[in-house]
mmCIF file of C-alpha atoms in Angstrom:
data_model
loop_
_atom_site.group_PDB
_atom_site.id
_atom_site.type_symbol
_atom_site.label_atom_id
_atom_site.label_comp_id
_atom_site.label_asym_id
_atom_site.label_seq_id
_atom_site.Cartn_x
_atom_site.Cartn_y
_atom_site.Cartn_z
ATOM 1 C CA MET A 756 41.444 -37.234 -7.309
ATOM 2 C CA ALA A 757 44.798 -35.556 -8.963
ATOM 3 C CA HIS A 758 42.117 -32.480 -9.750
ATOM 4 C CA HIS A 759 41.259 -31.758 -6.069
ATOM 5 C CA LYS A 760 44.690 -31.702 -5.050
ATOM 6 C CA LYS A 761 45.337 -28.853 -7.362
ATOM 7 C CA MET A 762 42.979 -27.169 -6.458
ATOM 8 C CA LYS A 763 43.442 -27.250 -2.858
ATOM 9 C CA LYS A 764 46.975 -26.049 -3.710
ATOM 10 C CA LYS A 765 45.857 -23.087 -5.387
ATOM 11 C CA MET A 766 43.392 -22.055 -2.141
ATOM 12 C CA PRO A 767 44.801 -19.730 0.460
ATOM 13 C CA LYS A 768 45.218 -21.467 3.993
ATOM 14 C CA THR A 769 42.454 -19.131 5.207
ATOM 15 C CA VAL A 770 40.278 -20.582 2.939
ATOM 16 C CA ARG A 771 40.871 -23.920 2.733
ATOM 17 C CA LYS A 772 40.030 -24.095 6.904
ATOM 18 C CA VAL A 773 36.728 -22.894 6.090
ATOM 19 C CA ASN A 774 33.691 -24.905 6.928
ATOM 20 C CA LEU A 775 29.844 -23.788 5.714
ATOM 21 C CA LEU A 776 27.692 -26.066 7.468
ATOM 22 C CA VAL A 777 23.864 -25.269 6.294
ATOM 23 C CA THR A 778 20.821 -25.560 8.656
ATOM 24 C CA ASN A 779 17.254 -25.224 8.812
ATOM 25 C CA THR A 780 17.160 -24.003 12.465
ATOM 26 C CA SER A 781 17.827 -20.836 14.374
ATOM 27 C CA SER A 782 21.323 -19.955 16.071
ATOM 28 C CA GLU A 783 19.407 -19.927 19.125
ATOM 29 C CA LYS A 784 17.705 -23.258 19.088
ATOM 30 C CA LEU A 785 21.113 -24.700 18.007
ATOM 31 C CA PRO A 786 24.510 -22.980 18.075
ATOM 32 C CA ALA A 787 27.196 -23.476 15.592
ATOM 33 C CA THR A 788 29.338 -25.374 17.795
ATOM 34 C CA GLU A 789 26.511 -27.786 18.314
ATOM 35 C CA VAL A 790 26.080 -28.207 14.530
ATOM 36 C CA TYR A 791 29.696 -29.072 13.392
ATOM 37 C CA ILE A 792 29.215 -31.643 16.116
ATOM 38 C CA PHE A 793 26.322 -33.108 14.423
ATOM 39 C CA TYR A 794 27.364 -32.520 11.171
ATOM 40 C CA SER A 795 30.391 -34.879 12.509
ATOM 41 C CA LEU A 796 28.573 -37.440 13.404
ATOM 42 C CA ARG A 797 26.321 -37.260 10.727
ATOM 43 C CA TRP A 798 29.175 -37.813 8.516
ATOM 44 C CA GLN A 799 30.398 -41.233 10.642
ATOM 45 C CA VAL A 800 26.726 -42.659 10.086
ATOM 46 C CA GLU A 801 27.259 -42.403 6.814
ATOM 47 C CA ILE A 802 30.567 -44.024 6.192
ATOM 48 C CA LEU A 803 29.470 -46.770 8.287
ATOM 49 C CA PHE A 804 26.182 -47.550 5.719
ATOM 50 C CA LYS A 805 28.628 -47.104 3.198
ATOM 51 C CA ILE A 806 30.801 -49.649 5.200
ATOM 52 C CA TRP A 807 27.770 -51.971 5.375
ATOM 53 C CA LYS A 808 26.639 -51.251 2.205
ATOM 54 C CA SER A 809 29.232 -52.195 -0.052
ATOM 55 C CA ILE A 810 31.772 -54.342 2.272
ATOM 56 C CA PHE A 811 28.961 -56.920 4.118
ATOM 57 C CA ARG A 812 26.472 -56.344 1.308
ATOM 58 C CA ILE A 813 23.678 -56.151 3.684
ATOM 59 C CA HIS A 814 21.489 -54.583 1.091
ATOM 60 C CA ILE A 815 21.686 -58.282 -0.926
ATOM 61 C CA SER A 816 20.004 -61.133 1.299
ATOM 62 C CA LYS A 817 18.423 -64.818 -0.069
ATOM 63 C CA ARG A 818 15.500 -66.683 1.337
ATOM 64 C CA MET A 819 15.785 -68.669 3.921
ATOM 65 C CA GLU A 820 14.311 -69.515 7.499
ATOM 66 C CA LEU A 821 13.472 -67.930 9.961
ATOM 67 C CA GLU A 822 15.647 -68.793 12.657
ATOM 68 C CA GLN A 823 18.641 -68.892 9.982
ATOM 69 C CA PHE A 824 18.209 -65.308 9.089
ATOM 70 C CA GLN A 825 18.389 -64.327 12.783
ATOM 71 C CA CYS A 826 21.065 -65.819 13.207
ATOM 72 C CA HIS A 827 22.732 -64.405 10.231
ATOM 73 C CA LEU A 828 21.508 -60.929 11.369
ATOM 74 C CA TYR A 829 23.025 -61.609 15.044
ATOM 75 C CA GLY A 830 26.551 -62.567 13.643
ATOM 76 C CA GLN A 831 26.118 -59.754 11.096
ATOM 77 C CA ARG A 832 25.934 -57.877 13.527
ATOM 78 C CA LEU A 833 28.288 -58.564 15.850
ATOM 79 C CA ARG A 834 31.135 -58.713 12.761
ATOM 80 C CA LEU A 835 29.708 -54.537 12.007
ATOM 81 C CA CYS A 836 30.107 -53.992 15.634
ATOM 82 C CA LEU A 837 33.304 -55.821 15.701
ATOM 83 C CA VAL A 838 35.187 -53.716 12.535
ATOM 84 C CA ALA A 839 33.553 -50.167 13.715
ATOM 85 C CA SER A 840 35.241 -50.611 16.952
ATOM 86 C CA VAL A 841 38.695 -51.656 15.625
ATOM 87 C CA THR A 842 38.571 -48.781 13.076
ATOM 88 C CA TYR A 843 38.062 -46.508 15.881
ATOM 89 C CA GLN A 844 40.887 -47.576 17.627
ATOM 90 C CA MET A 845 43.104 -47.691 14.542
ATOM 91 C CA ARG A 846 42.047 -44.103 13.526
ATOM 92 C CA ARG A 847 42.602 -42.800 16.752
ATOM 93 C CA LEU A 848 46.258 -44.636 16.561
ATOM 94 C CA LEU A 849 47.003 -42.732 13.533
#
């Protein structure tokens, strides 16, 4: 992390403001402004899945009855939605 900060300080401010967005579609079908929107949405989805896997351990499951699994899944989804909502609100406030 410290290396990243040092490199950032060495770069001119104009370079720090540049984002390189790569896509395989033409600019007629998808203008650059919309590409940026899709990239930012994709990043939010990536963060959400990372949270689901690391904090809520959704990739780990044990054997259980169907009804128990359905209740567990419903509870986890409810908890994930609540955490995502609170996280979004906190980002807006900060």
